[in-house]
Amino acid sequence: MSAGATGVGSLPGGDAREAAKTATGSFEDFPYLPELPARGPGADMIGRSTGLLVDMYAHVEPSGWRISDRPGRDTRRARSWLGEDLDALEEFTQGYTGRLKIQAVGPWTLAAALELHGGEAMLQDAGACRDLAGSLAEGLREHLADVRKRIPGADIVLQLDEPSLTAVLLGRVRSASGYRTYRAVDRQVVEGTLREVFAVHDGEVIVHSCAPEVPFGLLRRAGATGVSFDFSLLTEREDDAVGEAVEGGTKLFAGVVPGTDSPLSDPGGSVMGVRKLWRRLGLAPGTLAESVVVTPSCGLAGASPAYARAVQAHCVRAARSLADNPE
């Protein structure tokens, strides 16, 4: 079985059709719904996901996204761009059958980024966090149903972006003033909330974070079937957690290629670290291809269009190298 490859989410530029063509053309076996944050507020990761919320709205303030009482221009813009992206993806996936990935921001990164009326993050209010997770779950349910209707042959993989998750768990999210940090959220509360949101999808659910110290064990217990991460940030301290995750059937979406313009090594060289990790963990080389999906280290919004295309093609070749020469 060949090791898969896919993108993380964002691409440079603002043309939905061009982005859908790139994402489906590069990853014929595992395309994804691209995000184009260069279009402005509402196309960014947080704004796009606030557009999915049900009975909860947000607008842009100079400090970031803030909860509103009713939908305004920013909400409408976010929804309109998502619709445009889905139309483009639908056009380039006619008759497609196979895995297809869609991304949204997870409940904890959203709670750390969204401001309450007074300017503090929702994160400081446990009740607001619960309401937010419920609203997000409902919105994801509707979004998944829409994608299924548009691309009926797709086996949908839901990716939740949680780059702030580790900061939430360790009490490192800064307050509005920047002088203090919010209290760490109890691990069981974090895990329980994630479990509820993951439950909206009965297929694969993966969590993406390009921050250090990804909590592999917690994500696995919450029900994530895969973890997407920046491979260069992995340390040997995490070997046990990664080994347990793989043995428990968790897929690793290994971000092995830089997300911004850098010289690309040969495809085999890009996955050398993954082979070394396997040897260190004492795992059978034959399991590599079915356990690992090759991706860029993070979204490609900050890359040049030429590099973004080159990186995606490189990921496909690197995955092939991993499948052909696992040792």
mmCIF file of N, CA and C in Angstrom, residues 4-9 19-34 89 92-94 96-103 147 151 154-159 253 293 312 316:
data_model
loop_
_atom_site.group_PDB
_atom_site.id
_atom_site.type_symbol
_atom_site.label_atom_id
_atom_site.label_comp_id
_atom_site.label_asym_id
_atom_site.label_seq_id
_atom_site.Cartn_x
_atom_site.Cartn_y
_atom_site.Cartn_z
ATOM 1 N N GLY A 4 0.307 7.824 1.700
ATOM 2 C CA GLY A 4 -0.426 8.926 1.093
ATOM 3 C C GLY A 4 0.305 10.242 1.266
ATOM 4 N N ALA A 5 -0.193 11.260 0.571
ATOM 5 C CA ALA A 5 0.305 12.620 0.748
ATOM 6 C C ALA A 5 -0.872 13.550 0.555
ATOM 7 N N THR A 6 -0.894 14.642 1.315
ATOM 8 C CA THR A 6 -1.952 15.642 1.146
ATOM 9 C C THR A 6 -1.419 16.986 1.618
ATOM 10 N N GLY A 7 -2.240 18.025 1.464
ATOM 11 C CA GLY A 7 -1.837 19.355 1.914
ATOM 12 C C GLY A 7 -2.338 19.613 3.319
ATOM 13 N N VAL A 8 -1.940 20.736 3.892
ATOM 14 C CA VAL A 8 -2.403 21.069 5.239
ATOM 15 C C VAL A 8 -3.685 21.889 5.178
ATOM 16 N N GLY A 9 -3.732 22.883 4.289
ATOM 17 C CA GLY A 9 -4.965 23.679 4.195
ATOM 18 C C GLY A 9 -4.817 24.935 3.365
ATOM 19 N N ALA A 19 -6.775 27.532 -6.927
ATOM 20 C CA ALA A 19 -6.396 26.780 -5.715
ATOM 21 C C ALA A 19 -6.980 25.361 -5.747
ATOM 22 N N ALA A 20 -8.241 25.250 -6.154
ATOM 23 C CA ALA A 20 -8.882 23.928 -6.207
ATOM 24 C C ALA A 20 -8.209 23.052 -7.258
ATOM 25 N N LYS A 21 -7.816 23.667 -8.354
ATOM 26 C CA LYS A 21 -7.138 22.941 -9.427
ATOM 27 C C LYS A 21 -5.783 22.409 -8.918
ATOM 28 N N THR A 22 -5.063 23.248 -8.158
ATOM 29 C CA THR A 22 -3.762 22.856 -7.600
ATOM 30 C C THR A 22 -3.920 21.732 -6.571
ATOM 31 N N ALA A 23 -4.886 21.890 -5.669
ATOM 32 C CA ALA A 23 -5.060 20.906 -4.590
ATOM 33 C C ALA A 23 -5.530 19.547 -5.113
ATOM 34 N N THR A 24 -6.365 19.568 -6.153
ATOM 35 C CA THR A 24 -6.860 18.294 -6.695
ATOM 36 C C THR A 24 -5.867 17.702 -7.690
ATOM 37 N N GLY A 25 -5.116 18.577 -8.380
ATOM 38 C CA GLY A 25 -4.142 18.095 -9.363
ATOM 39 C C GLY A 25 -2.896 17.526 -8.701
ATOM 40 N N SER A 26 -2.460 18.162 -7.601
ATOM 41 C CA SER A 26 -1.252 17.686 -6.924
ATOM 42 C C SER A 26 -1.512 16.377 -6.195
ATOM 43 N N PHE A 27 -2.664 16.301 -5.520
ATOM 44 C CA PHE A 27 -2.961 15.131 -4.677
ATOM 45 C C PHE A 27 -4.165 14.389 -5.258
ATOM 46 N N GLU A 28 -3.912 13.644 -6.325
ATOM 47 C CA GLU A 28 -5.033 12.984 -7.000
ATOM 48 C C GLU A 28 -5.722 11.966 -6.100
ATOM 49 N N ASP A 29 -4.957 11.376 -5.139
ATOM 50 C CA ASP A 29 -5.536 10.346 -4.274
ATOM 51 C C ASP A 29 -6.021 10.897 -2.932
ATOM 52 N N PHE A 30 -5.687 12.161 -2.619
ATOM 53 C CA PHE A 30 -6.061 12.692 -1.306
ATOM 54 C C PHE A 30 -6.123 14.223 -1.379
ATOM 55 N N PRO A 31 -7.058 14.758 -2.213
ATOM 56 C CA PRO A 31 -7.174 16.215 -2.332
ATOM 57 C C PRO A 31 -7.761 16.824 -1.051
ATOM 58 N N TYR A 32 -7.732 18.159 -0.982
ATOM 59 C CA TYR A 32 -8.288 18.841 0.195
ATOM 60 C C TYR A 32 -8.945 20.139 -0.264
ATOM 61 N N LEU A 33 -9.741 20.717 0.603
ATOM 62 C CA LEU A 33 -10.414 21.983 0.310
ATOM 63 C C LEU A 33 -9.462 23.121 0.680
ATOM 64 N N PRO A 34 -8.933 23.876 -0.291
ATOM 65 C CA PRO A 34 -7.946 24.905 0.042
ATOM 66 C C PRO A 34 -8.558 26.106 0.769
ATOM 67 N N LEU A 89 -14.110 23.505 -5.669
ATOM 68 C CA LEU A 89 -13.694 22.125 -5.376
ATOM 69 C C LEU A 89 -14.635 21.132 -6.061
ATOM 70 N N PHE A 92 -13.840 20.590 -9.674
ATOM 71 C CA PHE A 92 -12.651 19.795 -9.990
ATOM 72 C C PHE A 92 -12.684 18.383 -9.384
ATOM 73 N N THR A 93 -13.801 18.007 -8.754
ATOM 74 C CA THR A 93 -13.872 16.652 -8.183
ATOM 75 C C THR A 93 -15.083 15.886 -8.727
ATOM 76 N N GLN A 94 -15.531 16.265 -9.918
ATOM 77 C CA GLN A 94 -16.652 15.549 -10.538
ATOM 78 C C GLN A 94 -16.319 14.062 -10.642
ATOM 79 N N TYR A 96 -15.283 12.080 -8.469
ATOM 80 C CA TYR A 96 -14.163 11.634 -7.617
ATOM 81 C C TYR A 96 -14.640 10.661 -6.536
ATOM 82 N N THR A 97 -13.874 9.585 -6.335
ATOM 83 C CA THR A 97 -14.128 8.698 -5.199
ATOM 84 C C THR A 97 -12.800 8.539 -4.466
ATOM 85 N N GLY A 98 -12.838 8.590 -3.149
ATOM 86 C CA GLY A 98 -11.611 8.466 -2.362
ATOM 87 C C GLY A 98 -11.589 9.488 -1.243
ATOM 88 N N ARG A 99 -10.446 9.572 -0.562
ATOM 89 C CA ARG A 99 -10.353 10.474 0.581
ATOM 90 C C ARG A 99 -10.288 11.932 0.147
ATOM 91 N N LEU A 100 -10.987 12.759 0.894
ATOM 92 C CA LEU A 100 -11.012 14.205 0.639
ATOM 93 C C LEU A 100 -10.994 14.902 1.997
ATOM 94 N N LYS A 101 -10.076 15.845 2.175
ATOM 95 C CA LYS A 101 -9.921 16.474 3.483
ATOM 96 C C LYS A 101 -10.503 17.878 3.511
ATOM 97 N N ILE A 102 -11.237 18.172 4.581
ATOM 98 C CA ILE A 102 -11.699 19.547 4.815
ATOM 99 C C ILE A 102 -11.182 19.975 6.190
ATOM 100 N N GLN A 103 -10.921 21.281 6.361
ATOM 101 C CA GLN A 103 -10.313 21.768 7.593
ATOM 102 C C GLN A 103 -11.183 22.827 8.267
ATOM 103 N N VAL A 147 -20.758 19.096 2.061
ATOM 104 C CA VAL A 147 -19.668 18.528 1.246
ATOM 105 C C VAL A 147 -20.074 17.158 0.696
ATOM 106 N N ILE A 151 -20.014 16.271 -3.210
ATOM 107 C CA ILE A 151 -19.026 15.301 -3.714
ATOM 108 C C ILE A 151 -19.373 13.932 -3.111
ATOM 109 N N ALA A 154 -16.911 11.057 -2.132
ATOM 110 C CA ALA A 154 -15.768 11.342 -1.255
ATOM 111 C C ALA A 154 -15.895 10.645 0.089
ATOM 112 N N ASP A 155 -14.760 10.183 0.558
ATOM 113 C CA ASP A 155 -14.648 9.632 1.901
ATOM 114 C C ASP A 155 -14.022 10.779 2.713
ATOM 115 N N ILE A 156 -14.846 11.539 3.431
ATOM 116 C CA ILE A 156 -14.381 12.802 4.011
ATOM 117 C C ILE A 156 -13.518 12.598 5.255
ATOM 118 N N VAL A 157 -12.388 13.286 5.252
ATOM 119 C CA VAL A 157 -11.496 13.331 6.412
ATOM 120 C C VAL A 157 -11.650 14.735 6.987
ATOM 121 N N LEU A 158 -12.012 14.828 8.260
ATOM 122 C CA LEU A 158 -12.187 16.130 8.910
ATOM 123 C C LEU A 158 -10.921 16.480 9.685
ATOM 124 N N GLN A 159 -10.307 17.613 9.334
ATOM 125 C CA GLN A 159 -9.118 18.078 10.062
ATOM 126 C C GLN A 159 -9.500 19.269 10.924
ATOM 127 N N PHE A 253 0.290 12.341 10.251
ATOM 128 C CA PHE A 253 0.387 13.211 9.081
ATOM 129 C C PHE A 253 1.662 14.015 9.314
ATOM 130 N N VAL A 293 1.168 9.711 6.503
ATOM 131 C CA VAL A 293 0.772 10.520 5.347
ATOM 132 C C VAL A 293 1.751 11.688 5.317
ATOM 133 N N GLN A 312 3.943 20.548 -3.034
ATOM 134 C CA GLN A 312 2.897 19.526 -3.051
ATOM 135 C C GLN A 312 3.326 18.335 -3.913
ATOM 136 N N VAL A 316 4.208 14.217 -2.678
ATOM 137 C CA VAL A 316 3.743 12.983 -3.341
ATOM 138 C C VAL A 316 4.929 12.067 -3.635
#
